[in-house]
């Protein structure tokens, strides 16, 4: 029997390693985000979702398969649970894995430093005072030009 003809459960667990912490690590192909992937029923399926399906049945619409262990390559059904996208975000935040990429930036897109003097907050965003001032001056000059030309 070739690998392609093996039952899916055997194909799935043939490429795993049991870890001391209880995780069952997928050591086969992974996607760019680090999740295991395997061909199943003519499609590429993530291995943690397939593991959940084999152990528990279909995944209801709108639900995701989440990791209790936070190890993307783990396919141990005991380490998986169902949740919404919001549950996934809440889980990430509660475990301290959330990083706001904007807070890591040291300069605005125009290259001005996000220093305390040059930064202000608006609706949960950091904005550059230098860029904002330039934008306001441009708007003012456009209004003046329209007034001179008699256009409103």
mmCIF file of C-alpha atoms in Angstrom:
data_model
loop_
_atom_site.group_PDB
_atom_site.id
_atom_site.type_symbol
_atom_site.label_atom_id
_atom_site.label_comp_id
_atom_site.label_asym_id
_atom_site.label_seq_id
_atom_site.Cartn_x
_atom_site.Cartn_y
_atom_site.Cartn_z
ATOM 1 C CA UNK A 1 0.000 0.000 0.000
ATOM 2 C CA UNK A 2 1.468 3.396 -0.987
ATOM 3 C CA UNK A 3 1.466 6.390 1.324
ATOM 4 C CA UNK A 4 -1.294 8.018 -0.721
ATOM 5 C CA UNK A 5 -3.502 4.959 -0.150
ATOM 6 C CA UNK A 6 -3.042 4.844 3.637
ATOM 7 C CA UNK A 7 -6.009 5.884 5.755
ATOM 8 C CA UNK A 8 -5.809 9.596 6.545
ATOM 9 C CA UNK A 9 -5.322 9.010 10.279
ATOM 10 C CA UNK A 10 -2.227 6.886 9.570
ATOM 11 C CA UNK A 11 -0.892 9.431 7.043
ATOM 12 C CA UNK A 12 -1.407 12.236 9.538
ATOM 13 C CA UNK A 13 0.253 10.613 12.536
ATOM 14 C CA UNK A 14 3.066 9.033 10.489
ATOM 15 C CA UNK A 15 4.760 12.444 10.344
ATOM 16 C CA UNK A 16 4.657 13.315 14.029
ATOM 17 C CA UNK A 17 6.906 13.264 17.059
ATOM 18 C CA UNK A 18 5.603 12.893 20.602
ATOM 19 C CA UNK A 19 7.082 15.618 22.849
ATOM 20 C CA UNK A 20 7.587 15.415 26.616
ATOM 21 C CA UNK A 21 5.062 18.211 27.245
ATOM 22 C CA UNK A 22 2.295 16.156 25.583
ATOM 23 C CA UNK A 23 2.345 17.971 22.257
ATOM 24 C CA UNK A 24 2.262 15.828 19.147
ATOM 25 C CA UNK A 25 4.476 17.764 16.756
ATOM 26 C CA UNK A 26 3.749 17.626 13.039
ATOM 27 C CA UNK A 27 7.120 17.346 11.245
ATOM 28 C CA UNK A 28 5.828 17.290 7.676
ATOM 29 C CA UNK A 29 5.070 20.197 5.361
ATOM 30 C CA UNK A 30 4.053 23.536 6.897
ATOM 31 C CA UNK A 31 2.486 26.690 5.534
ATOM 32 C CA UNK A 32 4.244 30.087 5.852
ATOM 33 C CA UNK A 33 2.543 30.661 9.223
ATOM 34 C CA UNK A 34 4.005 27.482 10.711
ATOM 35 C CA UNK A 35 0.859 25.356 10.679
ATOM 36 C CA UNK A 36 1.173 21.802 9.390
ATOM 37 C CA UNK A 37 -0.504 21.012 6.091
ATOM 38 C CA UNK A 38 -1.480 17.810 4.320
ATOM 39 C CA UNK A 39 -3.405 16.862 1.211
ATOM 40 C CA UNK A 40 -6.860 15.528 2.047
ATOM 41 C CA UNK A 41 -9.830 14.973 -0.255
ATOM 42 C CA UNK A 42 -8.213 16.941 -3.066
ATOM 43 C CA UNK A 43 -7.431 19.986 -0.916
ATOM 44 C CA UNK A 44 -4.625 21.201 1.324
ATOM 45 C CA UNK A 45 -5.834 21.005 4.915
ATOM 46 C CA UNK A 46 -4.117 22.279 8.049
ATOM 47 C CA UNK A 47 -3.114 19.364 10.231
ATOM 48 C CA UNK A 48 -4.502 20.703 13.504
ATOM 49 C CA UNK A 49 -7.956 21.126 11.901
ATOM 50 C CA UNK A 50 -7.758 17.634 10.400
ATOM 51 C CA UNK A 51 -6.736 16.211 13.768
ATOM 52 C CA UNK A 52 -9.756 17.893 15.382
ATOM 53 C CA UNK A 53 -12.088 16.529 12.691
ATOM 54 C CA UNK A 54 -10.749 12.980 13.045
ATOM 55 C CA UNK A 55 -11.132 13.092 16.838
ATOM 56 C CA UNK A 56 -14.350 15.095 17.220
ATOM 57 C CA UNK A 57 -16.202 15.375 13.925
ATOM 58 C CA UNK A 58 -16.895 18.325 11.672
ATOM 59 C CA UNK A 59 -16.078 21.883 12.697
ATOM 60 C CA UNK A 60 -19.226 24.036 12.876
ATOM 61 C CA UNK A 61 -19.321 27.047 10.540
ATOM 62 C CA UNK A 62 -17.762 30.157 12.024
ATOM 63 C CA UNK A 63 -15.556 28.302 14.482
ATOM 64 C CA UNK A 64 -11.799 27.942 14.461
ATOM 65 C CA UNK A 65 -9.582 25.214 15.901
ATOM 66 C CA UNK A 66 -7.383 26.864 18.551
ATOM 67 C CA UNK A 67 -4.341 25.595 20.461
ATOM 68 C CA UNK A 68 -4.320 25.420 24.272
ATOM 69 C CA UNK A 69 -0.554 24.857 24.061
ATOM 70 C CA UNK A 70 0.113 27.744 21.609
ATOM 71 C CA UNK A 71 2.291 25.443 19.490
ATOM 72 C CA UNK A 72 1.185 25.734 15.859
ATOM 73 C CA UNK A 73 2.729 22.403 14.863
ATOM 74 C CA UNK A 74 0.868 20.502 17.619
ATOM 75 C CA UNK A 75 -1.887 18.174 16.417
ATOM 76 C CA UNK A 76 -2.724 16.523 19.747
ATOM 77 C CA UNK A 77 -6.553 16.638 19.864
ATOM 78 C CA UNK A 78 -6.371 17.119 23.649
ATOM 79 C CA UNK A 79 -4.491 20.389 23.061
ATOM 80 C CA UNK A 80 -7.109 21.749 20.646
ATOM 81 C CA UNK A 81 -10.421 23.512 21.247
ATOM 82 C CA UNK A 82 -13.041 25.297 19.180
ATOM 83 C CA UNK A 83 -13.592 29.027 19.324
ATOM 84 C CA UNK A 84 -14.504 32.085 17.313
ATOM 85 C CA UNK A 85 -12.053 34.535 15.768
ATOM 86 C CA UNK A 86 -12.709 36.756 18.802
ATOM 87 C CA UNK A 87 -11.908 33.847 21.148
ATOM 88 C CA UNK A 88 -8.630 33.405 19.271
ATOM 89 C CA UNK A 89 -7.735 37.076 19.740
ATOM 90 C CA UNK A 90 -8.782 37.064 23.406
ATOM 91 C CA UNK A 91 -6.681 33.923 23.983
ATOM 92 C CA UNK A 92 -3.680 35.558 22.321
ATOM 93 C CA UNK A 93 -4.024 38.746 24.403
ATOM 94 C CA UNK A 94 -4.587 36.858 27.674
ATOM 95 C CA UNK A 95 -1.400 34.858 27.099
ATOM 96 C CA UNK A 96 0.654 37.972 26.312
ATOM 97 C CA UNK A 97 1.281 37.086 22.663
ATOM 98 C CA UNK A 98 -0.368 40.183 21.171
ATOM 99 C CA UNK A 99 2.004 42.799 19.765
ATOM 100 C CA UNK A 100 0.693 45.926 18.069
ATOM 101 C CA UNK A 101 3.069 46.333 15.109
ATOM 102 C CA UNK A 102 2.505 50.109 15.052
ATOM 103 C CA UNK A 103 3.937 50.395 18.554
ATOM 104 C CA UNK A 104 7.184 48.817 17.334
ATOM 105 C CA UNK A 105 7.691 51.484 14.661
ATOM 106 C CA UNK A 106 10.102 54.264 15.565
ATOM 107 C CA UNK A 107 9.355 56.587 12.624
ATOM 108 C CA UNK A 108 6.306 57.657 10.606
ATOM 109 C CA UNK A 109 6.032 56.664 6.911
ATOM 110 C CA UNK A 110 7.707 59.971 5.958
ATOM 111 C CA UNK A 111 10.711 59.207 8.196
ATOM 112 C CA UNK A 112 9.983 61.534 11.127
ATOM 113 C CA UNK A 113 10.838 60.110 14.542
ATOM 114 C CA UNK A 114 7.998 59.153 16.878
ATOM 115 C CA UNK A 115 9.489 61.161 19.739
ATOM 116 C CA UNK A 116 7.290 62.374 22.610
ATOM 117 C CA UNK A 117 7.428 65.919 21.184
ATOM 118 C CA UNK A 118 6.527 64.809 17.648
ATOM 119 C CA UNK A 119 3.819 62.269 18.488
ATOM 120 C CA UNK A 120 0.197 62.567 19.435
ATOM 121 C CA UNK A 121 -2.579 60.032 19.845
ATOM 122 C CA UNK A 122 -5.896 60.020 18.060
ATOM 123 C CA UNK A 123 -8.374 57.120 18.236
ATOM 124 C CA UNK A 124 -5.796 54.592 19.435
ATOM 125 C CA UNK A 125 -3.246 55.674 16.819
ATOM 126 C CA UNK A 126 0.123 57.368 17.057
ATOM 127 C CA UNK A 127 0.384 60.247 14.603
ATOM 128 C CA UNK A 128 3.274 62.449 13.526
ATOM 129 C CA UNK A 129 2.930 66.145 14.433
ATOM 130 C CA UNK A 130 5.328 67.197 11.644
ATOM 131 C CA UNK A 131 3.264 65.431 8.968
ATOM 132 C CA UNK A 132 0.002 66.721 10.427
ATOM 133 C CA UNK A 133 1.298 70.298 10.426
ATOM 134 C CA UNK A 134 2.443 69.976 6.783
ATOM 135 C CA UNK A 135 -0.959 68.566 5.842
ATOM 136 C CA UNK A 136 -2.760 71.466 7.549
ATOM 137 C CA UNK A 137 -0.531 74.016 5.782
ATOM 138 C CA UNK A 138 -1.235 72.380 2.416
ATOM 139 C CA UNK A 139 -4.993 72.526 3.051
ATOM 140 C CA UNK A 140 -4.706 76.183 4.092
ATOM 141 C CA UNK A 141 -2.782 77.122 0.937
ATOM 142 C CA UNK A 142 -5.333 75.320 -1.239
ATOM 143 C CA UNK A 143 -8.187 77.211 0.443
ATOM 144 C CA UNK A 144 -6.330 80.510 -0.119
ATOM 145 C CA UNK A 145 -5.726 79.688 -3.776
ATOM 146 C CA UNK A 146 -9.405 78.897 -4.280
ATOM 147 C CA UNK A 147 -10.384 82.156 -2.574
ATOM 148 C CA UNK A 148 -8.053 84.162 -4.850
ATOM 149 C CA UNK A 149 -9.471 82.411 -7.924
ATOM 150 C CA UNK A 150 -13.031 82.923 -6.688
ATOM 151 C CA UNK A 151 -13.731 79.187 -6.555
ATOM 152 C CA UNK A 152 -15.402 77.628 -3.528
#
